[in-house]
């Protein structure tokens, strides 16, 4: 079941990223929050920590997605689109791992 919803979310994010100018700010924020929620749920399920370390700064796509969703008005469409595609990249490997386990 998660695979189907992940596939749907991946499709939706990919499509939205290419049609970003046609989305309202509310729609952009909603998609960013859904992506954050999906990634967080999978991390919780597998007991993974939230961030990886890059230098001194922790990098966490979930934090970035939630932050951008909260302040979507201040981000240019191209930046929102780019983060949506980063989220797709994070969701895809998790989905591929699950299909191997089945």
Coordinates of N, CA and C in Angstrom, one line a residue:
X1 N 0.8 -1.2 0.0 CA 0.0 0.0 0.0 C 0.9 1.3 0.0
X2 N 1.9 1.3 0.8 CA 2.8 2.5 0.9 C 3.4 2.7 -0.5
X3 N 3.8 1.6 -1.2 CA 4.4 1.8 -2.5 C 3.5 2.5 -3.5
X4 N 2.2 2.2 -3.5 CA 1.3 2.9 -4.3 C 1.2 4.4 -4.0
X5 N 1.1 4.7 -2.7 CA 1.0 6.1 -2.3 C 2.3 6.8 -2.6
X6 N 3.4 6.1 -2.4 CA 4.7 6.7 -2.7 C 4.8 7.0 -4.2
X7 N 4.4 6.0 -5.0 CA 4.4 6.2 -6.5 C 3.6 7.4 -6.9
X8 N 2.4 7.5 -6.2 CA 1.5 8.6 -6.5 C 2.1 10.0 -6.1
X9 N 2.7 10.0 -4.9 CA 3.3 11.2 -4.5 C 4.5 11.6 -5.4
X10 N 5.3 10.7 -5.8 CA 6.4 10.9 -6.7 C 5.9 11.5 -8.0
X11 N 4.9 10.9 -8.5 CA 4.3 11.5 -9.8 C 3.8 12.9 -9.6
X12 N 3.1 13.1 -8.5 CA 2.5 14.4 -8.2 C 3.6 15.5 -8.0
X13 N 4.7 15.1 -7.3 CA 5.7 16.1 -7.1 C 6.5 16.4 -8.4
X14 N 6.7 15.3 -9.2 CA 7.4 15.5 -10.4 C 6.6 16.4 -11.4
X15 N 5.3 16.1 -11.5 CA 4.5 16.9 -12.3 C 4.4 18.4 -11.8
X16 N 4.2 18.5 -10.5 CA 4.1 19.9 -9.9 C 5.4 20.7 -10.1
X17 N 6.5 20.0 -10.0 CA 7.8 20.7 -10.2 C 7.9 21.3 -11.6
X18 N 7.4 20.6 -12.6 CA 7.5 21.1 -14.0 C 6.4 22.1 -14.3
X19 N 5.3 22.2 -13.5 CA 4.2 23.1 -13.7 C 4.1 24.0 -12.5
X20 N 5.2 24.4 -11.9 CA 5.2 25.1 -10.6 C 4.5 26.5 -10.7
X21 N 4.6 27.1 -11.9 CA 4.0 28.5 -12.0 C 2.4 28.4 -12.1
X22 N 1.9 27.2 -12.4 CA 0.5 27.0 -12.4 C -0.1 26.7 -11.0
X23 N 0.7 26.5 -10.0 CA 0.2 26.1 -8.7 C 0.1 27.3 -7.8
X24 N -0.9 27.3 -7.0 CA -1.1 28.4 -6.0 C 0.0 28.2 -4.9
X25 N 0.2 29.2 -4.1 CA 1.1 29.0 -3.0 C 0.6 28.0 -2.0
X26 N -0.7 28.0 -1.8 CA -1.3 27.0 -0.9 C -0.9 25.5 -1.4
X27 N -1.1 25.3 -2.7 CA -0.9 24.0 -3.3 C 0.6 23.6 -3.2
X28 N 1.5 24.6 -3.4 CA 2.9 24.4 -3.2 C 3.2 23.9 -1.8
X29 N 2.7 24.7 -0.8 CA 2.9 24.3 0.6 C 2.4 23.0 0.9
X30 N 1.2 22.7 0.4 CA 0.6 21.4 0.7 C 1.5 20.2 0.2
X31 N 2.0 20.3 -1.0 CA 2.8 19.3 -1.5 C 4.1 19.2 -0.8
X32 N 4.7 20.3 -0.4 CA 6.0 20.2 0.4 C 5.7 19.5 1.7
X33 N 4.6 19.8 2.4 CA 4.3 19.2 3.6 C 4.1 17.7 3.5
X34 N 3.4 17.3 2.4 CA 3.1 15.9 2.1 C 4.4 15.1 1.9
X35 N 5.4 15.8 1.2 CA 6.6 15.1 1.0 C 7.4 15.0 2.3
X36 N 7.4 16.0 3.1 CA 8.1 15.9 4.4 C 7.5 14.8 5.3
X37 N 6.2 14.8 5.3 CA 5.5 13.8 6.1 C 5.8 12.4 5.6
X38 N 5.8 12.2 4.3 CA 6.1 10.8 3.8 C 7.6 10.4 4.1
X39 N 8.5 11.3 4.0 CA 9.9 11.0 4.3 C 10.0 10.7 5.8
X40 N 9.4 11.5 6.6 CA 9.5 11.4 8.1 C 8.9 10.1 8.5
X41 N 7.7 9.7 7.9 CA 7.1 8.4 8.3 C 7.9 7.2 8.0
X42 N 8.6 7.2 6.9 CA 9.5 6.1 6.5 C 10.7 6.1 7.5
X43 N 11.2 7.2 7.8 CA 12.4 7.3 8.8 C 11.9 6.7 10.1
X44 N 10.8 7.1 10.6 CA 10.3 6.6 11.8 C 10.1 5.1 11.8
X45 N 9.5 4.6 10.7 CA 9.3 3.2 10.5 C 10.6 2.4 10.6
X46 N 11.6 2.9 10.1 CA 12.9 2.2 10.1 C 13.8 2.6 11.2
X47 N 13.5 3.6 12.0 CA 14.3 4.1 13.1 C 15.5 4.8 12.6
X48 N 15.5 5.5 11.5 CA 16.6 6.2 11.0 C 16.6 7.6 11.6
X49 N 17.8 8.2 11.8 CA 17.9 9.5 12.3 C 17.5 10.5 11.2
X50 N 17.3 11.7 11.6 CA 16.7 12.7 10.6 C 17.8 13.3 9.7
X51 N 19.0 13.5 10.2 CA 19.9 14.3 9.4 C 21.2 13.6 9.1
X52 N 21.9 14.0 8.1 CA 23.2 13.6 7.8 C 24.1 14.8 8.0
X53 N 25.3 14.6 8.3 CA 26.2 15.8 8.6 C 27.0 16.1 7.4
X54 N 27.1 17.4 7.1 CA 27.9 18.0 6.0 C 28.7 19.1 6.6
X55 N 29.9 18.8 7.0 CA 30.7 19.9 7.7 C 30.1 20.1 9.1
X56 N 29.9 21.3 9.5 CA 29.3 21.6 10.8 C 27.8 21.6 10.8
X57 N 27.2 21.7 9.6 CA 25.8 22.0 9.4 C 25.0 20.7 9.2
X58 N 24.0 20.3 10.0 CA 23.2 19.2 9.7 C 22.3 19.5 8.5
X59 N 22.2 18.5 7.7 CA 21.3 18.7 6.5 C 20.1 17.7 6.6
X60 N 19.0 18.3 6.5 CA 17.8 17.5 6.7 C 16.7 17.9 5.7
X61 N 16.4 17.1 4.8 CA 15.4 17.5 3.8 C 14.0 17.7 4.4
X62 N 13.7 17.0 5.4 CA 12.4 17.1 6.1 C 12.3 18.5 6.7
X63 N 13.3 19.0 7.3 CA 13.4 20.3 7.9 C 13.2 21.4 6.8
X64 N 14.0 21.2 5.7 CA 13.9 22.1 4.5 C 12.5 22.2 3.9
X65 N 11.9 21.0 3.8 CA 10.5 20.9 3.2 C 9.5 21.7 4.1
X66 N 9.6 21.4 5.4 CA 8.6 22.0 6.3 C 8.9 23.5 6.4
X67 N 10.1 23.9 6.4 CA 10.4 25.3 6.5 C 9.9 26.1 5.3
X68 N 10.2 25.5 4.1 CA 9.8 26.1 2.9 C 8.2 26.2 2.8
X69 N 7.6 25.1 3.2 CA 6.1 25.0 3.2 C 5.5 26.1 4.1
X70 N 6.2 26.4 5.2 CA 5.7 27.4 6.1 C 5.8 28.8 5.6
X71 N 6.9 29.0 4.8 CA 7.2 30.3 4.3 C 7.2 30.4 2.8
X72 N 6.3 29.6 2.2 CA 6.3 29.4 0.7 C 6.2 30.7 0.0
X73 N 5.6 31.7 0.6 CA 5.4 33.0 -0.1 C 6.7 33.7 -0.4
X74 N 7.8 33.4 0.4 CA 9.0 34.2 0.1 C 10.0 33.5 -0.8
X75 N 9.7 32.2 -1.2 CA 10.6 31.5 -2.1 C 10.2 31.6 -3.5
X76 N 11.1 31.8 -4.4 CA 10.8 31.8 -5.9 C 10.4 30.4 -6.3
X77 N 9.6 30.4 -7.3 CA 9.0 29.1 -7.8 C 10.1 28.1 -8.2
X78 N 11.2 28.6 -8.8 CA 12.3 27.7 -9.2 C 12.9 27.0 -7.9
X79 N 13.0 27.7 -6.8 CA 13.5 27.1 -5.6 C 12.6 26.0 -5.1
X80 N 11.3 26.3 -5.1 CA 10.3 25.3 -4.6 C 10.3 24.1 -5.5
X81 N 10.4 24.3 -6.8 CA 10.4 23.2 -7.8 C 11.7 22.3 -7.5
X82 N 12.8 23.0 -7.3 CA 14.0 22.2 -7.0 C 13.9 21.4 -5.8
X83 N 13.3 21.9 -4.7 CA 13.2 21.1 -3.5 C 12.2 20.0 -3.6
X84 N 11.2 20.2 -4.5 CA 10.3 19.1 -4.7 C 11.0 17.9 -5.4
X85 N 11.9 18.2 -6.3 CA 12.7 17.2 -7.0 C 13.7 16.5 -6.1
X86 N 14.2 17.3 -5.1 CA 15.1 16.7 -4.1 C 14.3 15.7 -3.3
X87 N 13.1 16.1 -2.9 CA 12.2 15.2 -2.2 C 11.9 13.9 -2.9
X88 N 11.7 14.0 -4.2 CA 11.5 12.8 -5.1 C 12.7 11.9 -5.0
X89 N 13.9 12.5 -5.0 CA 15.1 11.7 -4.9 C 15.2 11.0 -3.6
X90 N 14.7 11.6 -2.5 CA 14.7 10.9 -1.2 C 13.7 9.8 -1.1
X91 N 12.5 10.0 -1.7 CA 11.5 9.0 -1.6 C 11.7 7.8 -2.5
X92 N 12.3 8.0 -3.7 CA 12.6 6.9 -4.6 C 13.4 5.8 -4.0
X93 N 14.6 6.1 -3.4 CA 15.4 5.0 -2.8 C 14.6 4.2 -1.8
X94 N 13.9 4.9 -1.0 CA 13.1 4.2 0.1 C 12.1 3.2 -0.6
X95 N 11.4 3.7 -1.6 CA 10.5 2.8 -2.4 C 11.2 1.6 -3.0
X96 N 12.3 1.9 -3.6 CA 13.1 0.8 -4.2 C 13.5 -0.3 -3.2
X97 N 13.9 0.2 -2.0 CA 14.3 -0.7 -1.0 C 13.1 -1.6 -0.5
X98 N 11.9 -1.0 -0.4 CA 10.8 -1.7 0.0 C 10.4 -2.8 -1.0
X99 N 10.5 -2.5 -2.3 CA 10.1 -3.5 -3.3 C 11.0 -4.7 -3.3
X100 N 12.3 -4.5 -2.9 CA 13.2 -5.6 -2.8 C 12.8 -6.5 -1.6
X101 N 12.3 -5.9 -0.6 CA 12.0 -6.7 0.6 C 10.7 -7.5 0.5
X102 N 9.9 -7.2 -0.5 CA 8.6 -7.8 -0.6 C 8.8 -9.2 -1.2

